[in-house]
Amino acid sequence: MRGVNAALGAAGLAAFLALGEVVPRLGLVKDDYFPPTSRIADALGGELTDGAFWSALGDTLTGWALGLAIAACAGIVVGVVISVVPHLREATASTIEFLRPIPSVALIPLAVLLYGTELRSVLLLVVYASFWQVLIQTLYGVQDLDPVADETARSYGLGTWARIRHVLWPTALPYVMTGVRLAAAVALILAVTAELVIGAPGLGARIAVAQTSQAVPDMYALIVVTGLLGLLINVGARSVERRALAWHQSVRGEVAV
Amino acid sequence: MSRLLLRGSFVLALPALLVAGWWVASDGSTDVYWPPLRTILKTFPDVWTADRLQDDVLPSVLRLTGGYALAAVVGVALGTVIGSYRRVRAVCEPVLEFLRAVPPPVLVPVIMLFAGIGDTMKVTVIASGCVWPILLNTVEGVRAVDPVMAETARSYGITGSARLRNIVLRSASPQIFAGLRQALSIGIILMVISEMFAASNGLGFTIVQFQRGFAIPDMWTGILLLGLLGFLLSVVFQLVERRVLGWYHGLRASTRRSP
């Protein structure tokens, strides 16, 4: 079954690539706008041998990883503090609901003024956007806490820190992991966007340059690279999630009794 | 009454404190980039006059609505087809996963090639970014239709559009709404970015104009307005969701009460 699905998927991918080759060759769209697959692949090969491409990739990954790390730590800490301290949750709910939907791209002009094309302006956008994903998931996760387990821990005389460590954290972890996975995808989007719009060094800036210099196949090749990067990040985040939650029921699967 | 008051004070206390903090902290500010809140608020009505709302904000919102609606129609339609047939799903899955992984803003330069820099480009950009979460969530939702329900419908002879409307789309709707919510924030991002690239009007365009002209308080009012717009759209979305998915939330609440 699995083999059949994989074969069908590979066939779909091949058909997609073939379509990309044939449509411009037949002249259905202008190949200045939409070059055939083979020319994009050619341009991709050219990019891969270019040192500047690799340093751009490094810049993008640096912005993504740093931003995600900061956002994840801040989101988890703030989320736990908000739910542990009494009444803080009610008091912050309206503010969080107000700040969360503010599109992070609104901060682009501010980032440009404050930091220009430095890494810090990328980080500002990435952290703002991914922080909320982690925070909200952490809050949901903490809410899921089993009151019986918590009371039991309390009656055994566990202190606040021990209760956070042994009761609250394992409960919240699956939610936190989902939040981090969502945040990883958002962080990539914002990192590339910041480079594209602000001109901070990275893949986004290279796409902008390719576009203004009419290097259309290169532009497509770079876009393919960002797509593959996104794919890798998704797959990576899922496998991290599976490993960290190996003990959890959602990963183990139901045990038939 | 006193409980209502308590809840009200919880809702309002922190925002009030934050705004007051911002007001006091920035009051004597001489930093060009961080103007006093007082100046920003005073500038707000001067900048966002009725004319400007009509010339810049309205087109932005219309483009967003157009692109979002297009993405919703295409996403739900394609998602229903792909979700209903196992083989189609197997063929499409890798391609869809890849297309979804492409960060939507990089499509702006591509779509500019095809569609120029007019409204068509912006609507297309918004739609092409919003469509993936809706499409993939619809696929998941349609796939997860309760087999007992599907069988029951079949044995009652419910087919065609009645089956589609009352069983498939209805039971997939919580998932579809989850996709729509993700798509909304992507849509706003793309609306702003497509206007920052090449435009002669729109919110994104105006804010960048202010920033390049070093009209810093004006720029801040733009940021505030974008924030308000994002907030407003999410409130509207929640209202619609609560109406459409009322039956679902009710069901969940009642199953939770009686385990």
XYZ file of C-alpha atoms in Angstrom:
516
model
C 0.000 0.000 0.000
C 2.749 2.340 1.046
C 4.832 1.455 -2.003
C 1.893 2.133 -4.313
C 1.311 5.524 -2.708
C 4.992 6.441 -3.022
C 4.971 5.401 -6.684
C 1.833 7.455 -7.357
C 3.408 10.425 -5.590
C 6.584 10.110 -7.641
C 4.455 9.902 -10.784
C 2.626 13.078 -9.751
C 5.906 14.872 -9.158
C 7.271 13.690 -12.512
C 4.098 14.828 -14.267
C 4.403 18.218 -12.571
C 8.002 18.632 -13.717
C 7.144 17.421 -17.240
C 4.273 19.890 -17.424
C 6.725 22.633 -16.459
C 8.946 21.528 -19.346
C 6.270 21.120 -22.004
C 4.020 24.125 -21.424
C 6.670 26.786 -22.163
C 8.165 24.712 -25.019
C 4.783 24.587 -26.754
C 4.559 28.346 -26.372
C 1.450 28.251 -24.178
C 3.177 30.754 -21.896
C 6.121 32.935 -22.829
C 9.312 31.211 -21.775
C 10.730 34.593 -20.721
C 8.201 34.483 -17.904
C 8.110 30.798 -17.244
C 11.259 28.974 -18.329
C 11.109 25.191 -18.916
C 12.084 22.909 -16.042
C 15.413 22.014 -17.643
C 16.537 25.649 -17.752
C 15.529 26.154 -14.122
C 17.477 23.017 -13.214
C 20.429 24.388 -15.160
C 20.245 27.686 -13.266
C 19.966 25.762 -10.013
C 23.177 23.926 -10.893
C 24.850 27.273 -11.548
C 23.674 28.590 -8.180
C 24.975 25.540 -6.345
C 28.511 26.140 -7.604
C 28.373 29.821 -6.630
C 29.923 30.702 -3.268
C 27.626 33.722 -2.877
C 24.613 31.407 -2.968
C 25.903 29.379 -0.049
C 26.630 32.436 2.058
C 23.118 33.734 1.282
C 21.702 30.374 2.374
C 23.772 30.624 5.554
C 22.444 34.133 6.247
C 18.850 33.016 5.804
C 19.339 30.003 8.058
C 21.065 32.135 10.708
C 18.160 34.589 10.817
C 15.659 31.733 10.879
C 17.363 29.687 13.600
C 18.246 32.593 15.896
C 14.797 34.126 15.562
C 13.048 30.821 16.155
C 15.206 30.053 19.199
C 14.540 33.437 20.788
C 10.821 33.254 20.035
C 10.484 29.691 21.330
C 12.286 30.408 24.605
C 10.388 33.634 25.187
C 7.062 32.051 24.246
C 7.507 29.086 26.564
C 8.746 31.143 29.531
C 6.045 33.789 29.188
C 3.379 31.142 28.623
C 4.310 29.180 31.751
C 4.642 32.292 33.919
C 1.264 33.604 32.752
C -0.484 30.377 33.601
C 1.271 29.727 36.913
C 0.792 33.146 38.491
C -2.842 33.520 39.618
C -5.060 35.945 37.661
C -2.279 36.768 35.203
C -4.066 34.766 32.520
C -7.303 36.727 32.778
C -5.373 39.964 32.924
C -3.292 39.284 29.811
C -5.947 37.605 27.641
C -7.266 40.769 26.014
C -3.789 42.152 25.356
C -2.625 38.919 23.762
C -5.740 38.748 21.607
C -5.102 42.304 20.498
C -1.379 42.023 19.776
C -1.460 38.627 18.080
C -3.303 39.517 14.872
C -1.105 42.574 14.235
C 0.676 41.585 11.050
C 4.417 41.458 11.676
C 5.090 43.044 8.299
C 3.667 46.259 9.758
C 6.967 46.444 11.623
C 9.025 46.451 8.412
C 9.298 50.265 8.186
C 10.306 50.447 11.846
C 12.896 47.691 11.398
C 14.366 49.517 8.404
C 14.680 52.752 10.348
C 16.125 51.159 13.459
C 18.534 48.591 12.061
C 18.703 49.065 8.289
C 19.648 45.832 6.543
C 21.301 44.269 9.574
C 20.460 40.849 10.920
C 18.643 42.540 13.775
C 15.844 43.812 11.546
C 15.263 40.258 10.271
C 15.236 39.041 13.860
C 12.722 41.692 14.929
C 10.191 40.442 12.365
C 10.893 36.740 12.820
C 10.682 36.878 16.603
C 7.499 38.959 16.640
C 5.738 36.630 14.222
C 6.760 33.288 15.718
C 6.506 34.290 19.389
C 2.696 34.244 19.306
C 2.504 30.763 17.810
C 4.544 29.326 20.672
C 2.871 31.420 23.379
C -0.685 30.517 22.373
C 0.108 26.817 22.104
C 1.873 26.885 25.487
C -1.165 28.535 27.060
C -3.476 25.897 25.552
C -1.162 23.141 26.723
C -0.977 24.367 30.295
C -4.755 24.640 30.356
C -4.941 20.945 29.571
C -3.344 20.152 32.964
C -5.092 17.318 34.776
C -6.312 18.793 38.101
C -6.090 15.381 39.798
C -2.432 15.003 38.845
C -1.711 18.529 40.004
C -3.499 18.018 43.331
C -1.708 14.717 43.821
C 1.664 16.374 43.272
C 0.650 19.130 45.669
C -0.414 16.660 48.358
C 2.918 14.894 48.035
C 4.497 18.195 48.920
C 6.072 19.037 45.563
C 7.062 22.685 45.318
C 6.072 25.039 42.512
C 9.218 24.374 40.518
C 8.959 20.596 40.857
C 5.286 20.725 39.838
C 6.169 22.764 36.747
C 8.960 20.351 35.906
C 7.161 17.034 36.497
C 3.461 17.710 36.007
C 2.914 20.831 33.957
C 5.749 20.514 31.454
C 4.983 16.953 30.262
C 1.322 17.944 29.845
C 2.132 21.041 27.855
C 4.973 19.587 25.781
C 2.871 18.154 22.910
C 1.168 21.526 22.488
C 4.479 23.389 22.760
C 5.953 21.142 20.074
C 3.069 21.902 17.732
C 3.615 25.592 18.413
C 7.320 25.336 17.654
C 6.603 23.450 14.430
C 4.158 26.131 13.275
C 6.598 28.830 14.379
C 9.410 27.216 12.372
C 7.413 27.591 9.157
C 6.351 31.154 9.999
C 9.931 32.078 10.893
C 11.148 30.974 7.459
C 8.429 32.991 5.728
C 9.308 36.107 7.696
C 13.075 35.646 7.318
C 12.769 35.415 3.535
C 10.250 38.263 3.450
C 12.515 40.540 5.445
C 15.371 39.824 3.051
C 13.154 40.322 0.028
C 11.629 43.613 1.132
C 14.298 45.165 3.327
C 17.281 43.806 1.400
C 19.003 42.140 4.342
C 21.513 39.604 2.962
C 20.064 36.155 2.290
C 18.066 34.116 -0.231
C 15.264 36.680 -0.322
C 17.663 39.455 -1.298
C 19.127 37.217 -4.028
C 15.628 36.626 -5.405
C 15.027 40.378 -5.490
C 18.332 40.924 -7.311
C 17.579 38.138 -9.800
C 14.210 39.691 -10.483
C 15.492 43.210 -11.102
C 18.297 41.913 -13.327
C 15.831 39.839 -15.401
C 17.606 36.588 -14.524
C 14.311 34.703 -14.614
C 15.592 31.082 -14.480
C 17.800 31.990 -11.520
C 14.840 33.554 -9.767
C 12.839 30.334 -10.187
C 15.824 28.261 -9.067
C 16.102 30.317 -5.871
C 12.370 29.997 -5.250
C 12.690 26.223 -5.616
C 15.489 26.369 -3.037
C 13.273 28.256 -0.559
C 10.550 25.669 -1.140
C 12.930 22.799 -0.488
C 14.168 24.599 2.597
C 10.593 24.924 3.839
C 10.020 21.242 3.139
C 13.177 20.270 5.039
C 12.150 22.425 7.975
C 8.694 20.809 8.083
C 10.112 17.307 7.915
C 12.819 18.129 10.453
C 10.347 19.688 12.874
C 8.100 16.643 12.617
C 10.911 14.216 13.354
C 12.100 16.313 16.316
C 8.519 16.304 17.550
C 8.268 12.539 17.197
C 11.511 12.009 19.051
C 10.720 14.397 21.894
C 7.260 12.921 22.316
C 8.180 9.262 21.878
C 6.561 8.555 25.241
C 3.318 10.340 24.414
C 0.190 8.534 23.372
C -0.309 10.535 20.196
C 3.047 9.223 18.918
C 3.021 5.732 20.440
C -0.419 5.081 19.103
C -3.219 3.518 21.075
C -2.271 0.251 22.744
C -4.892 -2.385 21.992
C -6.141 -3.854 25.255
C -22.723 42.824 38.871
C -19.482 42.812 40.806
C -18.295 39.770 38.836
C -18.964 41.615 35.620
C -16.974 44.540 36.971
C -14.137 42.243 37.943
C -14.057 40.676 34.491
C -14.196 44.091 32.880
C -11.280 45.272 34.952
C -9.292 42.173 33.991
C -9.929 42.846 30.325
C -9.067 46.522 30.490
C -6.405 46.758 33.197
C -3.335 45.560 31.330
C -4.037 47.361 28.044
C -4.651 50.555 29.972
C -1.443 50.044 31.929
C 0.559 49.383 28.758
C -0.804 52.409 26.928
C -0.195 54.564 29.986
C 3.322 53.155 30.238
C 3.991 53.935 26.592
C 2.525 57.418 27.033
C 4.679 58.251 30.061
C 7.858 56.603 28.795
C 7.704 58.316 25.430
C 6.351 61.642 26.672
C 9.646 63.491 26.816
C 11.149 61.503 23.967
C 13.352 63.450 21.605
C 14.420 60.311 19.723
C 13.327 60.824 16.133
C 12.343 57.170 15.688
C 10.302 56.896 18.880
C 8.049 59.944 18.918
C 5.853 60.578 21.986
C 2.562 58.687 21.886
C 0.824 62.031 22.274
C 2.233 63.193 18.926
C 1.296 59.931 17.218
C -2.292 60.107 18.431
C -2.525 63.775 17.460
C -1.240 62.952 13.970
C -3.652 60.047 13.517
C -6.803 61.961 12.523
C -4.754 64.314 10.311
C -3.229 61.442 8.353
C -6.143 59.035 8.081
C -8.796 61.391 6.780
C -11.886 60.162 4.978
C -10.168 60.742 1.620
C -7.178 58.682 2.545
C -9.309 55.921 4.003
C -11.131 55.782 0.705
C -8.039 56.013 -1.504
C -5.659 53.732 0.380
C -7.384 51.600 2.976
C -10.421 50.655 0.918
C -8.448 49.350 -2.102
C -6.232 47.315 0.242
C -9.205 45.737 1.951
C -10.946 45.062 -1.362
C -7.867 43.318 -2.765
C -7.581 41.265 0.400
C -11.245 40.291 0.224
C -10.978 39.387 -3.468
C -7.849 37.287 -3.091
C -9.088 35.624 0.068
C -12.470 34.750 -1.440
C -10.798 33.361 -4.553
C -8.451 31.261 -2.427
C -11.360 29.988 -0.326
C -13.393 28.899 -3.369
C -10.462 27.283 -5.166
C -9.057 25.724 -1.978
C -12.324 24.168 -0.823
C -13.271 22.956 -4.323
C -9.902 21.382 -5.114
C -9.516 20.116 -1.561
C -12.868 18.330 -1.728
C -11.913 16.608 -4.986
C -8.444 15.615 -3.777
C -9.729 14.513 -0.386
C -12.479 12.346 -1.837
C -10.312 10.121 -4.024
C -7.463 8.176 -2.477
C -5.506 7.842 -5.720
C -5.737 11.501 -6.631
C -4.495 12.283 -3.149
C -1.501 9.972 -3.507
C -0.567 11.544 -6.841
C -0.893 15.137 -5.665
C 0.543 14.919 -2.163
C 4.291 15.467 -2.808
C 3.650 18.342 -5.221
C 1.234 19.992 -2.805
C 3.663 19.602 0.099
C 6.345 21.308 -1.939
C 4.134 24.147 -3.151
C 2.936 24.772 0.380
C 6.502 24.922 1.676
C 7.425 27.804 -0.648
C 7.273 30.994 1.438
C 4.373 32.909 -0.199
C 6.115 36.318 -0.366
C 8.694 35.022 -2.872
C 5.805 34.610 -5.299
C 5.451 38.381 -5.503
C 8.334 38.791 -8.001
C 7.091 35.835 -10.076
C 3.532 37.014 -10.276
C 4.774 40.515 -11.107
C 6.284 39.011 -14.272
C 2.959 37.581 -15.368
C 0.455 40.077 -14.131
C 2.369 43.371 -14.071
C 1.966 45.577 -11.040
C -1.769 46.216 -11.115
C -4.609 44.981 -8.945
C -4.628 41.624 -10.758
C -1.118 40.950 -9.498
C -2.027 41.774 -5.919
C -5.205 39.716 -5.885
C -3.330 36.800 -7.479
C -0.501 37.072 -4.951
C -2.939 37.069 -2.034
C -4.937 34.169 -3.465
C -1.864 32.087 -4.288
C -0.557 32.411 -0.749
C -3.874 31.854 1.038
C -4.949 28.842 -0.967
C -2.543 26.264 0.566
C -3.672 26.151 4.186
C -7.310 26.095 3.029
C -6.657 23.387 0.436
C -4.641 21.107 2.704
C -7.005 21.465 5.643
C -9.980 20.721 3.388
C -8.243 17.582 2.152
C -7.667 16.451 5.733
C -11.225 17.280 6.745
C -12.844 15.545 3.789
C -10.652 12.502 4.298
C -11.731 12.225 7.915
C -15.478 12.092 7.212
C -16.997 9.570 9.607
C -17.313 6.308 7.619
C -20.452 5.311 9.531
C -22.095 8.554 8.503
C -20.977 8.151 4.899
C -22.355 4.616 4.817
C -25.623 5.676 6.417
C -26.030 8.389 3.804
C -25.348 5.888 1.074
C -27.934 3.448 2.401
C -30.513 6.245 2.538
C -29.695 7.069 -1.053
C -28.361 10.540 -0.290
C -26.030 11.399 -3.140
C -24.825 14.267 -5.260
C -24.976 17.812 -3.981
C -27.070 16.926 -0.918
C -24.379 14.515 0.202
C -21.651 17.053 -0.538
C -23.364 19.863 1.332
C -24.829 18.010 4.295
C -22.190 15.409 4.986
C -18.827 16.050 3.379
C -18.523 19.813 3.717
C -20.430 19.921 6.981
C -18.191 17.410 8.736
C -15.058 18.953 7.218
C -16.046 22.489 8.199
C -14.117 22.681 11.499
C -10.954 21.805 9.593
C -11.820 24.170 6.754
C -12.210 26.994 9.254
C -8.852 26.193 10.808
C -7.368 26.597 7.328
C -9.285 29.806 6.712
C -7.943 31.267 9.959
C -4.337 30.499 8.986
C -4.985 31.913 5.540
C -6.281 35.185 6.967
C -2.986 36.124 8.582
C -1.049 35.086 5.464
C -3.454 37.190 3.397
C -2.802 40.319 5.436
C 0.959 39.799 5.187
C 0.741 39.390 1.417
C -1.562 42.369 1.033
C 1.009 44.612 2.720
C 4.008 43.112 0.922
C 2.496 43.237 -2.542
C 1.806 46.922 -1.942
C 5.300 47.566 -0.662
C 6.743 46.247 -3.904
C 5.022 48.197 -6.578
C 1.871 50.173 -6.109
C 0.457 53.652 -6.292
C -1.959 53.273 -3.412
C -2.779 51.025 -0.509
C -1.811 50.794 3.132
C 1.559 49.129 2.599
C 2.510 51.669 -0.053
C 1.540 54.638 2.122
C 3.421 53.414 5.176
C 6.604 52.841 3.167
C 6.150 56.296 1.635
C 6.028 57.830 5.129
C 9.089 55.889 6.188
C 11.111 56.984 3.144
C 10.016 60.573 3.688
C 11.039 60.364 7.350
C 7.508 61.294 8.397
C 7.999 59.172 11.496
C 4.820 59.959 13.491
C 2.802 59.372 10.293
C 4.550 56.030 9.847
C 3.655 55.080 13.406
C -0.002 55.884 12.784
C 0.166 53.553 9.774
C 1.580 50.759 11.919
C -1.193 51.339 14.465
C -3.824 51.296 11.730
C -2.483 48.014 10.320
C -2.626 46.585 13.822
C -6.219 47.732 14.237
C -7.123 46.290 10.841
C -5.582 42.923 11.712
C -7.409 42.898 15.020
C -10.715 43.889 13.427
C -10.487 41.202 10.750
C -9.752 38.541 13.342
C -12.772 39.658 15.407
C -15.004 39.484 12.330
C -13.600 36.054 11.539
C -14.326 34.811 15.048
C -17.908 36.059 14.852
C -18.479 34.292 11.545
C -16.821 31.135 12.824
C -18.925 31.103 15.976
C -22.082 31.376 13.876
C -21.162 28.770 11.291
C -19.548 26.305 13.683
C -21.998 26.874 16.536
C -23.297 23.312 16.252
C -19.762 21.946 16.466
C -18.683 23.907 19.524
C -21.960 22.976 21.224
C -21.344 19.316 20.452
C -17.811 19.470 21.799
C -18.897 21.222 24.979
C -21.624 18.663 25.653
C -19.356 15.661 25.059
C -16.801 17.202 27.375
C -19.409 17.609 30.121
C -20.506 13.993 29.923
C -17.434 11.809 29.566
